[in-house]
Structures are given as C-alpha cells and as structure tokens.
Amino acid sequence: MKKYIFFVACMILVSGSICWFIHLSNKGEIEILTKKNEVQKKKIEQLNIRDEGGALKNKKFFEAFFNYNDIDKRYEDIKKLTTNKGYDYAFPSRTDQKHTVSIKSELLSLESYSKKIDDSHELYLNVVELATTANSVTSNQILIVQTTLKKVNYEWMVDEVHVKGNG
C-alpha cells in the first residue's frame, strides 16, 4: 500500500512538473507569436497605406495647397508632396521673394474621382470648394482640378496639376 501511495505521489509530481514545463514553454511561444503578429499587423497597415497612398497623397496635397495662412510656408509644404515637375505645375509663376500680402485660404470640400493609369501612375479629377480671404474680403470658389500622381521610390507624389475649370 505504501508503494502504491508513493507511486501515485510520484506520478502526480511528474505529471505536475510536465504540465508546468509545457505551460512555461507555451507561454514563451505565445509571447513570440504575439510579437510576430504585431510586426505582421504593422506590415499590413503599411501595405494598406501604400495601396490607398495615391488617394491619401492627393487629399494631403489639396489640404496643403488650399489650407494656408502663410504663402511662403505653403510652398515648403507643397514641395514635400510633389515631384519637381509637379511643383512647377502647382506654382508656375512663383517667386522667391517673401510675400507681403496677407491671404488666407480654406479648403471647404473635396470630391476626388480616380483612374489608375498603370502601377505607378494615377489620374484624379477633383472638385474643390474653397474660401479665399484677401484684405478682409472673402470669396468662395469651386474649381475642377486634375492631378496626376506618380509613384517615386514606393511613395506617391503629385506629378501634374491642371485647373480644368470653375463651377
């Protein structure tokens, strides 16, 4: 009987030890898998941003182009979102002199329609409503603007800007 109790106690101790080691190893594996899962989620988010990147970059461009209080700062903001060609299209008559006129612009609404040209080019037709204030006089405008975005080093950049009309 003592041998039987000793044998059962040893079996319970061995079983408990095995369960404990399995638990610890599973806990470590779960932590490793959780970290890998977080890395994969970040990669998926980056890929989703790249897939929608043209639309997002187009929107950021119009927000920077039409929401400003300082014309000179506007140039800097737009330069980050465009190719050199796109920058020239956006500001064909720009000057390096500091501006003394106080102009404020606000983007009121933006509707964009896109057409994929190929894997590295997208065309957007944008209906833009904006309010511009100069010398305390505000005027509202509706413009139809075509933008072409180009993928440069895996990043979408505005490559062309054409005002097609006003509404």
PDB file of C-alpha atoms in Angstrom:
ATOM      1  CA  MET A   1       0.000   0.000   0.000  1.00  0.00           C
ATOM      2  CA  LYS A   2       2.865   2.410   0.837  1.00  0.00           C
ATOM      3  CA  LYS A   3       4.445   1.583  -2.521  1.00  0.00           C
ATOM      4  CA  TYR A   4       1.169   2.305  -4.250  1.00  0.00           C
ATOM      5  CA  ILE A   5       0.795   5.716  -2.491  1.00  0.00           C
ATOM      6  CA  PHE A   6       4.461   6.500  -3.203  1.00  0.00           C
ATOM      7  CA  PHE A   7       3.973   5.540  -6.875  1.00  0.00           C
ATOM      8  CA  VAL A   8       0.795   7.694  -7.195  1.00  0.00           C
ATOM      9  CA  ALA A   9       2.525  10.626  -5.454  1.00  0.00           C
ATOM     10  CA  CYS A  10       5.500  10.330  -7.836  1.00  0.00           C
ATOM     11  CA  MET A  11       3.163  10.163 -10.838  1.00  0.00           C
ATOM     12  CA  ILE A  12       1.293  13.263  -9.628  1.00  0.00           C
ATOM     13  CA  LEU A  13       4.619  15.077  -9.076  1.00  0.00           C
ATOM     14  CA  VAL A  14       5.936  14.069 -12.515  1.00  0.00           C
ATOM     15  CA  SER A  15       2.608  14.982 -14.175  1.00  0.00           C
ATOM     16  CA  GLY A  16       2.566  18.329 -12.397  1.00  0.00           C
ATOM     17  CA  SER A  17       6.162  19.031 -13.437  1.00  0.00           C
ATOM     18  CA  ILE A  18       5.424  18.148 -17.065  1.00  0.00           C
ATOM     19  CA  CYS A  19       2.335  20.360 -17.061  1.00  0.00           C
ATOM     20  CA  TRP A  20       4.353  23.204 -15.536  1.00  0.00           C
ATOM     21  CA  PHE A  21       7.100  22.939 -18.210  1.00  0.00           C
ATOM     22  CA  ILE A  22       4.521  22.734 -21.001  1.00  0.00           C
ATOM     23  CA  HIS A  23       2.785  25.796 -19.589  1.00  0.00           C
ATOM     24  CA  LEU A  24       6.072  27.743 -19.468  1.00  0.00           C
ATOM     25  CA  SER A  25       7.069  26.734 -22.989  1.00  0.00           C
ATOM     26  CA  ASN A  26       3.610  27.611 -24.344  1.00  0.00           C
ATOM     27  CA  LYS A  27       3.723  30.960 -22.573  1.00  0.00           C
ATOM     28  CA  GLY A  28       7.063  31.753 -24.247  1.00  0.00           C
ATOM     29  CA  GLU A  29       5.742  30.643 -27.633  1.00  0.00           C
ATOM     30  CA  ILE A  30       2.624  32.754 -27.170  1.00  0.00           C
ATOM     31  CA  GLU A  31       4.757  35.823 -26.411  1.00  0.00           C
ATOM     32  CA  ILE A  32       6.897  35.175 -29.500  1.00  0.00           C
ATOM     33  CA  LEU A  33       3.816  34.689 -31.680  1.00  0.00           C
ATOM     34  CA  THR A  34       2.204  37.824 -30.239  1.00  0.00           C
ATOM     35  CA  LYS A  35       5.291  39.867 -31.146  1.00  0.00           C
ATOM     36  CA  LYS A  36       5.362  38.362 -34.656  1.00  0.00           C
ATOM     37  CA  ASN A  37       1.655  39.125 -35.001  1.00  0.00           C
ATOM     38  CA  GLU A  38       2.236  42.783 -34.080  1.00  0.00           C
ATOM     39  CA  VAL A  39       5.026  43.019 -36.665  1.00  0.00           C
ATOM     40  CA  GLN A  40       2.752  41.480 -39.307  1.00  0.00           C
ATOM     41  CA  LYS A  41      -0.069  43.891 -38.427  1.00  0.00           C
ATOM     42  CA  LYS A  42       2.278  46.845 -38.909  1.00  0.00           C
ATOM     43  CA  LYS A  43       3.396  45.467 -42.284  1.00  0.00           C
ATOM     44  CA  ILE A  44      -0.226  45.022 -43.360  1.00  0.00           C
ATOM     45  CA  GLU A  45      -1.033  48.589 -42.305  1.00  0.00           C
ATOM     46  CA  GLN A  46       1.923  49.869 -44.328  1.00  0.00           C
ATOM     47  CA  LEU A  47       0.771  47.886 -47.362  1.00  0.00           C
ATOM     48  CA  ASN A  48      -2.774  49.241 -46.982  1.00  0.00           C
ATOM     49  CA  ILE A  49      -1.407  52.764 -46.774  1.00  0.00           C
ATOM     50  CA  ARG A  50       0.617  52.133 -49.921  1.00  0.00           C
ATOM     51  CA  ASP A  51      -2.481  50.789 -51.696  1.00  0.00           C
ATOM     52  CA  GLU A  52      -4.512  53.836 -50.709  1.00  0.00           C
ATOM     53  CA  GLY A  53      -1.462  56.069 -50.844  1.00  0.00           C
ATOM     54  CA  GLY A  54      -2.415  57.791 -54.080  1.00  0.00           C
ATOM     55  CA  ALA A  55      -5.770  58.906 -52.718  1.00  0.00           C
ATOM     56  CA  LEU A  56      -4.279  59.916 -49.380  1.00  0.00           C
ATOM     57  CA  LYS A  57      -1.462  61.858 -51.016  1.00  0.00           C
ATOM     58  CA  ASN A  58      -3.925  63.566 -53.364  1.00  0.00           C
ATOM     59  CA  LYS A  59      -6.007  64.649 -50.366  1.00  0.00           C
ATOM     60  CA  LYS A  60      -2.930  65.837 -48.432  1.00  0.00           C
ATOM     61  CA  PHE A  61      -1.841  67.833 -51.471  1.00  0.00           C
ATOM     62  CA  PHE A  62      -5.155  69.707 -51.655  1.00  0.00           C
ATOM     63  CA  GLU A  63      -5.215  70.274 -47.914  1.00  0.00           C
ATOM     64  CA  ALA A  64      -1.738  71.809 -48.076  1.00  0.00           C
ATOM     65  CA  PHE A  65      -2.462  73.684 -51.303  1.00  0.00           C
ATOM     66  CA  PHE A  66      -5.700  75.333 -50.165  1.00  0.00           C
ATOM     67  CA  ASN A  67      -5.425  75.493 -46.336  1.00  0.00           C
ATOM     68  CA  TYR A  68      -2.888  78.178 -45.529  1.00  0.00           C
ATOM     69  CA  ASN A  69      -2.311  81.460 -43.751  1.00  0.00           C
ATOM     70  CA  ASP A  70       1.283  81.938 -44.917  1.00  0.00           C
ATOM     71  CA  ILE A  71       2.010  81.740 -48.646  1.00  0.00           C
ATOM     72  CA  ASP A  72       5.724  81.127 -48.134  1.00  0.00           C
ATOM     73  CA  LYS A  73       5.129  78.196 -45.768  1.00  0.00           C
ATOM     74  CA  ARG A  74       2.654  76.821 -48.293  1.00  0.00           C
ATOM     75  CA  TYR A  75       5.488  76.474 -50.824  1.00  0.00           C
ATOM     76  CA  GLU A  76       7.503  74.397 -48.355  1.00  0.00           C
ATOM     77  CA  ASP A  77       4.544  72.150 -47.530  1.00  0.00           C
ATOM     78  CA  ILE A  78       3.713  71.509 -51.185  1.00  0.00           C
ATOM     79  CA  LYS A  79       7.332  70.755 -52.120  1.00  0.00           C
ATOM     80  CA  LYS A  80       7.218  67.680 -49.826  1.00  0.00           C
ATOM     81  CA  LEU A  81       4.209  66.269 -51.683  1.00  0.00           C
ATOM     82  CA  THR A  82       5.247  66.816 -55.302  1.00  0.00           C
ATOM     83  CA  THR A  83       7.887  65.875 -57.818  1.00  0.00           C
ATOM     84  CA  ASN A  84       9.920  68.770 -59.231  1.00  0.00           C
ATOM     85  CA  LYS A  85       7.663  68.724 -62.288  1.00  0.00           C
ATOM     86  CA  GLY A  86       4.557  68.701 -60.086  1.00  0.00           C
ATOM     87  CA  TYR A  87       5.884  71.617 -58.051  1.00  0.00           C
ATOM     88  CA  ASP A  88       6.399  73.612 -61.255  1.00  0.00           C
ATOM     89  CA  TYR A  89       2.841  72.779 -62.360  1.00  0.00           C
ATOM     90  CA  ALA A  90       1.416  73.794 -58.970  1.00  0.00           C
ATOM     91  CA  PHE A  91       3.248  77.138 -58.906  1.00  0.00           C
ATOM     92  CA  PRO A  92       4.088  78.168 -62.487  1.00  0.00           C
ATOM     93  CA  SER A  93       4.573  81.850 -61.609  1.00  0.00           C
ATOM     94  CA  ARG A  94       6.107  81.548 -58.156  1.00  0.00           C
ATOM     95  CA  THR A  95       8.786  83.889 -56.952  1.00  0.00           C
ATOM     96  CA  ASP A  96      11.476  83.516 -54.320  1.00  0.00           C
ATOM     97  CA  GLN A  97      10.630  86.912 -52.806  1.00  0.00           C
ATOM     98  CA  LYS A  98       8.791  86.951 -49.483  1.00  0.00           C
ATOM     99  CA  HIS A  99       5.117  87.806 -49.770  1.00  0.00           C
ATOM    100  CA  THR A 100       3.782  90.891 -48.019  1.00  0.00           C
ATOM    101  CA  VAL A 101       0.095  90.475 -48.902  1.00  0.00           C
ATOM    102  CA  SER A 102      -1.998  88.697 -46.297  1.00  0.00           C
ATOM    103  CA  ILE A 103      -4.036  85.969 -47.953  1.00  0.00           C
ATOM    104  CA  LYS A 104      -5.853  83.189 -46.164  1.00  0.00           C
ATOM    105  CA  SER A 105      -7.339  80.177 -47.883  1.00  0.00           C
ATOM    106  CA  GLU A 106      -9.509  77.352 -46.575  1.00  0.00           C
ATOM    107  CA  LEU A 107     -10.482  74.109 -48.285  1.00  0.00           C
ATOM    108  CA  LEU A 108     -14.224  73.715 -47.707  1.00  0.00           C
ATOM    109  CA  SER A 109     -14.789  70.436 -49.549  1.00  0.00           C
ATOM    110  CA  LEU A 110     -13.014  67.997 -51.827  1.00  0.00           C
ATOM    111  CA  GLU A 111     -14.502  65.296 -54.043  1.00  0.00           C
ATOM    112  CA  SER A 112     -11.987  63.162 -55.912  1.00  0.00           C
ATOM    113  CA  TYR A 113     -12.513  60.661 -58.700  1.00  0.00           C
ATOM    114  CA  SER A 114      -9.607  58.453 -59.657  1.00  0.00           C
ATOM    115  CA  LYS A 115      -8.474  56.367 -62.580  1.00  0.00           C
ATOM    116  CA  LYS A 116      -5.494  54.059 -62.346  1.00  0.00           C
ATOM    117  CA  ILE A 117      -3.283  54.530 -65.382  1.00  0.00           C
ATOM    118  CA  ASP A 118      -0.724  51.860 -64.502  1.00  0.00           C
ATOM    119  CA  ASP A 119       1.069  50.576 -61.403  1.00  0.00           C
ATOM    120  CA  SER A 120       2.967  53.826 -60.962  1.00  0.00           C
ATOM    121  CA  HIS A 121       0.514  56.478 -62.225  1.00  0.00           C
ATOM    122  CA  GLU A 122      -2.968  57.552 -61.128  1.00  0.00           C
ATOM    123  CA  LEU A 123      -5.163  60.312 -62.520  1.00  0.00           C
ATOM    124  CA  TYR A 124      -7.556  62.270 -60.269  1.00  0.00           C
ATOM    125  CA  LEU A 125     -10.351  64.625 -61.188  1.00  0.00           C
ATOM    126  CA  ASN A 126     -11.081  66.799 -58.150  1.00  0.00           C
ATOM    127  CA  VAL A 127     -13.999  69.095 -57.409  1.00  0.00           C
ATOM    128  CA  VAL A 128     -12.677  71.623 -54.914  1.00  0.00           C
ATOM    129  CA  GLU A 129     -14.656  74.195 -52.971  1.00  0.00           C
ATOM    130  CA  LEU A 130     -12.567  76.831 -51.240  1.00  0.00           C
ATOM    131  CA  ALA A 131     -12.834  80.162 -49.490  1.00  0.00           C
ATOM    132  CA  THR A 132     -10.142  82.782 -50.014  1.00  0.00           C
ATOM    133  CA  THR A 133      -9.792  85.890 -47.876  1.00  0.00           C
ATOM    134  CA  ALA A 134      -7.702  88.856 -49.018  1.00  0.00           C
ATOM    135  CA  ASN A 135      -7.872  92.305 -47.444  1.00  0.00           C
ATOM    136  CA  SER A 136     -10.786  91.142 -45.246  1.00  0.00           C
ATOM    137  CA  VAL A 137     -12.874  90.168 -48.285  1.00  0.00           C
ATOM    138  CA  THR A 138     -13.819  86.504 -48.576  1.00  0.00           C
ATOM    139  CA  SER A 139     -14.809  84.839 -51.817  1.00  0.00           C
ATOM    140  CA  ASN A 140     -15.861  81.246 -52.408  1.00  0.00           C
ATOM    141  CA  GLN A 141     -14.878  79.304 -55.495  1.00  0.00           C
ATOM    142  CA  ILE A 142     -15.489  75.884 -56.939  1.00  0.00           C
ATOM    143  CA  LEU A 143     -12.681  74.541 -59.106  1.00  0.00           C
ATOM    144  CA  ILE A 144     -12.236  71.402 -61.154  1.00  0.00           C
ATOM    145  CA  VAL A 145      -8.603  70.337 -60.858  1.00  0.00           C
ATOM    146  CA  GLN A 146      -6.917  67.363 -62.479  1.00  0.00           C
ATOM    147  CA  THR A 147      -3.913  65.872 -60.694  1.00  0.00           C
ATOM    148  CA  THR A 148      -1.647  63.088 -61.853  1.00  0.00           C
ATOM    149  CA  LEU A 149       0.221  61.161 -59.185  1.00  0.00           C
ATOM    150  CA  LYS A 150       3.370  59.186 -59.811  1.00  0.00           C
ATOM    151  CA  LYS A 151       4.949  56.560 -57.604  1.00  0.00           C
ATOM    152  CA  VAL A 152       8.540  57.551 -56.814  1.00  0.00           C
ATOM    153  CA  ASN A 153      10.548  55.186 -54.588  1.00  0.00           C
ATOM    154  CA  TYR A 154       7.343  53.445 -53.398  1.00  0.00           C
ATOM    155  CA  GLU A 155       5.764  56.788 -52.457  1.00  0.00           C
ATOM    156  CA  TRP A 156       3.025  58.617 -54.337  1.00  0.00           C
ATOM    157  CA  MET A 157       3.905  62.165 -55.408  1.00  0.00           C
ATOM    158  CA  VAL A 158       1.843  64.749 -57.288  1.00  0.00           C
ATOM    159  CA  ASP A 159       3.412  64.989 -60.752  1.00  0.00           C
ATOM    160  CA  GLU A 160       0.974  67.249 -62.622  1.00  0.00           C
ATOM    161  CA  VAL A 161      -1.702  69.807 -61.665  1.00  0.00           C
ATOM    162  CA  HIS A 162      -4.158  71.259 -64.187  1.00  0.00           C
ATOM    163  CA  VAL A 163      -7.091  73.545 -63.434  1.00  0.00           C
ATOM    164  CA  LYS A 164      -9.791  72.351 -65.847  1.00  0.00           C
ATOM    165  CA  GLY A 165     -12.496  74.830 -64.958  1.00  0.00           C
ATOM    166  CA  ASN A 166     -14.519  76.529 -62.294  1.00  0.00           C
ATOM    167  CA  GLY A 167     -18.087  75.978 -61.228  1.00  0.00           C
TER     168      GLY A 167
END
